[in-house]
Short mmCIF file of C-alpha atoms and ligand atoms in Angstrom, two decimals:
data_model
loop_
_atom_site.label_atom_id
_atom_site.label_comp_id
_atom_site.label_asym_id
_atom_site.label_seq_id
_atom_site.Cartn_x
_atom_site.Cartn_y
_atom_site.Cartn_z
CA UNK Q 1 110.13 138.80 82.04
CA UNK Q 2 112.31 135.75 82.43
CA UNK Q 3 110.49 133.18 84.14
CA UNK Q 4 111.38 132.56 87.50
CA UNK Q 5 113.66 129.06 88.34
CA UNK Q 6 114.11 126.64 90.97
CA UNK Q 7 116.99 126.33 93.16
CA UNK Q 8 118.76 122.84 92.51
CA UNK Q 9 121.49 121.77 93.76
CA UNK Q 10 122.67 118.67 91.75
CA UNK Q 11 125.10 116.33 94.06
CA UNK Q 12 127.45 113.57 92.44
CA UNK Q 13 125.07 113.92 89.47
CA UNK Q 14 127.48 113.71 86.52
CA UNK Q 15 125.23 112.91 83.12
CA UNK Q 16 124.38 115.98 81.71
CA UNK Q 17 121.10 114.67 80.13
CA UNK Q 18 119.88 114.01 83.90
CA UNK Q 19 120.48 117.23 84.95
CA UNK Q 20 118.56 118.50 82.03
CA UNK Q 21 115.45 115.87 82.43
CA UNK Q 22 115.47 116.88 86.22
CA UNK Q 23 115.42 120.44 85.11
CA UNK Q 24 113.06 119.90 82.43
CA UNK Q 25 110.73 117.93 85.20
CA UNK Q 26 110.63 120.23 87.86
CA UNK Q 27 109.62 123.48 85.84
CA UNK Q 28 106.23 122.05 85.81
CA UNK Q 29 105.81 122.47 89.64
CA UNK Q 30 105.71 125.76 90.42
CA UNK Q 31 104.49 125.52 93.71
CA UNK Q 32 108.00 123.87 94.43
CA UNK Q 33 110.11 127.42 93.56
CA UNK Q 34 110.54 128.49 97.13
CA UNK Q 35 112.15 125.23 98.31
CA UNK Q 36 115.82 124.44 97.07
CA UNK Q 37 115.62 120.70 95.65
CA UNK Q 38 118.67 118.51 95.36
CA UNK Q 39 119.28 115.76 92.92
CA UNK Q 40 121.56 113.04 94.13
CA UNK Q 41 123.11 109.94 93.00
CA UNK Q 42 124.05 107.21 96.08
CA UNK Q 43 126.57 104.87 95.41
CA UNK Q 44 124.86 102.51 97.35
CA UNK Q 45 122.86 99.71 95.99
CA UNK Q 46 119.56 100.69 97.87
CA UNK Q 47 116.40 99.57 95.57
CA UNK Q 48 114.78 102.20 93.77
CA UNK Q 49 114.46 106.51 93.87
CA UNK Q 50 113.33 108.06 96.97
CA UNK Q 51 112.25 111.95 98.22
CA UNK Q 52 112.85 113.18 101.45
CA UNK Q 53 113.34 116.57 103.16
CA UNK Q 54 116.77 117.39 103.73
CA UNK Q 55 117.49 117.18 107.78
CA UNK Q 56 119.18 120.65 108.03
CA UNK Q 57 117.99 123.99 109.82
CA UNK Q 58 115.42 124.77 107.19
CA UNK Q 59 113.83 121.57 107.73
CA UNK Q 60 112.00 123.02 111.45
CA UNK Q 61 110.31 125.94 108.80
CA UNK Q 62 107.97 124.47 106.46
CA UNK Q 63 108.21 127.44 104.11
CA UNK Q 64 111.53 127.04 103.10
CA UNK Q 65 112.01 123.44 104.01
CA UNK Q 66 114.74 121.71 101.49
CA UNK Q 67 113.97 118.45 99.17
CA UNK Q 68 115.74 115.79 98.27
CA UNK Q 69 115.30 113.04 95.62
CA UNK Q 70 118.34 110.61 95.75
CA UNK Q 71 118.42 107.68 93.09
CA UNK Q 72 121.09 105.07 92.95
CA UNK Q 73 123.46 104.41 89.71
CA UNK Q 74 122.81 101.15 89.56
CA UNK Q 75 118.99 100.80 90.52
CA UNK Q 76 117.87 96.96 91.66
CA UNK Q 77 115.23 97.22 89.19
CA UNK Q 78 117.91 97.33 86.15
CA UNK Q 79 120.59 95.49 87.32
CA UNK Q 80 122.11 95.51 84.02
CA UNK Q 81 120.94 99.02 83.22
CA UNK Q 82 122.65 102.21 83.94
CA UNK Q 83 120.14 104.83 84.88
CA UNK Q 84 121.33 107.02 82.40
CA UNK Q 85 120.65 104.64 79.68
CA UNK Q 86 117.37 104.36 80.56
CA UNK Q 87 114.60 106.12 78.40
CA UNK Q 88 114.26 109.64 78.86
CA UNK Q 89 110.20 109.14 78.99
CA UNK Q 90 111.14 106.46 82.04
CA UNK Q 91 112.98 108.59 83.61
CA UNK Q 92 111.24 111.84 83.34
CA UNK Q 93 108.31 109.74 84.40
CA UNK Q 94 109.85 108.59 87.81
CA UNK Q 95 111.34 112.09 88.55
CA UNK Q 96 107.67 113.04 87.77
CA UNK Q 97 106.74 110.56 90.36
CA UNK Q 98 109.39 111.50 92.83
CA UNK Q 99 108.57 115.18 92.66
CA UNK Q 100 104.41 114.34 93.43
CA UNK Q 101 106.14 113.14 96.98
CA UNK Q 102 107.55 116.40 97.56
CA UNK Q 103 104.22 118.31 96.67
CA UNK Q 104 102.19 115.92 98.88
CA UNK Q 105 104.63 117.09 101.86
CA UNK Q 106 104.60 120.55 101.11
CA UNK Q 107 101.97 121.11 103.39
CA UNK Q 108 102.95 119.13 106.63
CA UNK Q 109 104.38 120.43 109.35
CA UNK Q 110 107.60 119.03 111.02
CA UNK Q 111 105.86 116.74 113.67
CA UNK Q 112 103.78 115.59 110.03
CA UNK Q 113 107.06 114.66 108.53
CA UNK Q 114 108.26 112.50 111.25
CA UNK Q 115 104.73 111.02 111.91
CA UNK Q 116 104.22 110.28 107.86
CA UNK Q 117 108.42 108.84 108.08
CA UNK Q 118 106.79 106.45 110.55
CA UNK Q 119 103.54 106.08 108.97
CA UNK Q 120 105.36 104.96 105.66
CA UNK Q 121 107.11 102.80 107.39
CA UNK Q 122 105.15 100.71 109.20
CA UNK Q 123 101.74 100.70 107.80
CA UNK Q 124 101.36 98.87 104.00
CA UNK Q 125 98.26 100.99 103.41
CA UNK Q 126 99.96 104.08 104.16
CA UNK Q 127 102.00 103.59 102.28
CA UNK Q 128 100.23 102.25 99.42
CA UNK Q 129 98.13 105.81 99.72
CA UNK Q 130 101.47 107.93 99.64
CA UNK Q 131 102.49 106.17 96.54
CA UNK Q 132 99.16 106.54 95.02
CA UNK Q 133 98.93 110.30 95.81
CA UNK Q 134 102.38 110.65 94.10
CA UNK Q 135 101.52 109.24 91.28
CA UNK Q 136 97.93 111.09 91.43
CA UNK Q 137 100.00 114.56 91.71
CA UNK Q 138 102.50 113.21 88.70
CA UNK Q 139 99.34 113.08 86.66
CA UNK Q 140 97.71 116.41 87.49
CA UNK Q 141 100.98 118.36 86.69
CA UNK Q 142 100.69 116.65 82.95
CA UNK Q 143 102.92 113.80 83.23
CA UNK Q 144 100.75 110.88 82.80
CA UNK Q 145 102.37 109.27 79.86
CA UNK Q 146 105.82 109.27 81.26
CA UNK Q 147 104.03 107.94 84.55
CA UNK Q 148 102.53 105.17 82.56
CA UNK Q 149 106.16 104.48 80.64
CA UNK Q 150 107.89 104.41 83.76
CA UNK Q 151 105.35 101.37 85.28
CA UNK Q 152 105.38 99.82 81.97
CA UNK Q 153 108.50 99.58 81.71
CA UNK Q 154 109.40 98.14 85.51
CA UNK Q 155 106.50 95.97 84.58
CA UNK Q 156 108.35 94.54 81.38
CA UNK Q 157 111.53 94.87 82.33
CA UNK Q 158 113.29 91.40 82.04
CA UNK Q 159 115.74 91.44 84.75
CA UNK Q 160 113.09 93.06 87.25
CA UNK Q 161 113.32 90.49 90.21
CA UNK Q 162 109.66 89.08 90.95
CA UNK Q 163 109.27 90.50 94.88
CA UNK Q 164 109.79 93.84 93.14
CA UNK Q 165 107.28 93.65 90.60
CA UNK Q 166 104.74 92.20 93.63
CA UNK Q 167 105.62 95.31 95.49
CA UNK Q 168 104.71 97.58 92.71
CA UNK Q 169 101.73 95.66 92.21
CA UNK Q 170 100.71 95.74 95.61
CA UNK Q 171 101.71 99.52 96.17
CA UNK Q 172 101.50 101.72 93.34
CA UNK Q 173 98.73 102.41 90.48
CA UNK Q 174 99.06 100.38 87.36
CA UNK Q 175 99.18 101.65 83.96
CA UNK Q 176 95.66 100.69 83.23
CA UNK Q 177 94.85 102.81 86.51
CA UNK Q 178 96.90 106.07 85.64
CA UNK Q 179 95.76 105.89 81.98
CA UNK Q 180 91.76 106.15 83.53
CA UNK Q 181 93.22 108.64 85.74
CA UNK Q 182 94.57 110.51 83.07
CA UNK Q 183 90.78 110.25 80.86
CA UNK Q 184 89.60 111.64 84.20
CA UNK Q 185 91.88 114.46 84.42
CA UNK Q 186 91.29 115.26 80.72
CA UNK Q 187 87.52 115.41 81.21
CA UNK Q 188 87.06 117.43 84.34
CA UNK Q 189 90.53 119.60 83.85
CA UNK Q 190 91.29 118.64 87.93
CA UNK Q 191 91.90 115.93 89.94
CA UNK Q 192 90.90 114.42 93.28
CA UNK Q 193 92.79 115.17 96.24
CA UNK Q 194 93.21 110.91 96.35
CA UNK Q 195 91.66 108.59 93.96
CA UNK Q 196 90.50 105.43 95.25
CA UNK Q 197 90.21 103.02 91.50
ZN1 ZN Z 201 107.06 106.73 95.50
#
């Protein structure tokens, strides 16, 4: 029986090696097959990756509802870095990520979208928890160690400006905190729904 595959729908997304880590990434969440995901490169210089549903009629039917993960070329964090030349574990790693936000709206109903939109937006702890949960959801579907090379390397990265590497501080897990995640996960085979460290 071949196995069954997602829907993706890759736009302005020319590197073949993307494509094929995106790919690669999103086989390990099954629970996403129903819902057609789009890959899509801005030429914009907006900061970092994002995931969003896709405003169109499916959006109003939570079943079918359409995804959207849009990255720029030339991300802030790597001015001097081409997203295709980063490593394939970074990358992987922040699809990884990017993918956890999907699963963690999955469940919310149209009115939950546009109330978590706002949420994100105005309230540092909520957001703080929706990046944690991502990450938390990265980890569960196996990806801790590209989760942990992505933050490393944003961490180390020389050309990283210093209000971004506050932000991740402030707002995401740090490697120390995914790698006890990851001991967790290993010991009890599950995860929390959220994981307060
Ligand atoms: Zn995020």
């Amino acid at each position: 029986m071949p196995q069954p595959r997602h829907t993706i729908v890759y736009q302005h997304v020319s590197s073949p090696h993307l494509r094929e880590w995106f790919a690669e990434t999103l086989a390990a969440y099954p629970e996403l097959l129903p819902h057609p995901i789009y890959l899509r490169k801005l030429p914009t210089k907006y900061s970092t990756m994002r995931a969003q549903p896709v405003f169109n009629l499916q959006f109003w039917r939570r079943a079918t509802r359409h995804y959207r993960v849009d990255f720029s070329s030339h991300l802030e964090v790597t001015e001097h870095v081409r997203v295709r030349e980063l490593p394939k574990e970074v990358v992987v790693g922040w699809f990884a990520h990017e993918l956890g936000h999907i699963v963690d709206y999955l469940h919310r109903p149209w009115r939950g979208m546009i109330a978590f939109g706002l949420g994100y937006a105005l309230w540092s702890r909520y957001m703080r928890e929706a990046e944690r949960r991502a990450d938390t959801i990265a980890v569960d579907h196996g990806f801790g160690s590209e989760v942990i090379a992505t933050k490393q390397y944003l961490m180390e990265h020389a050309t990283l400006p210093d209000h971004y590497k506050k932000r991740l501080r402030k707002y995401y897990l740090s490697a120390d905190e995914i790698e006890a995640l990851v001991t967790a996960y290993e010991a009890h085979g599950e995860m929390p729904d959220i994981v307060e460290i």
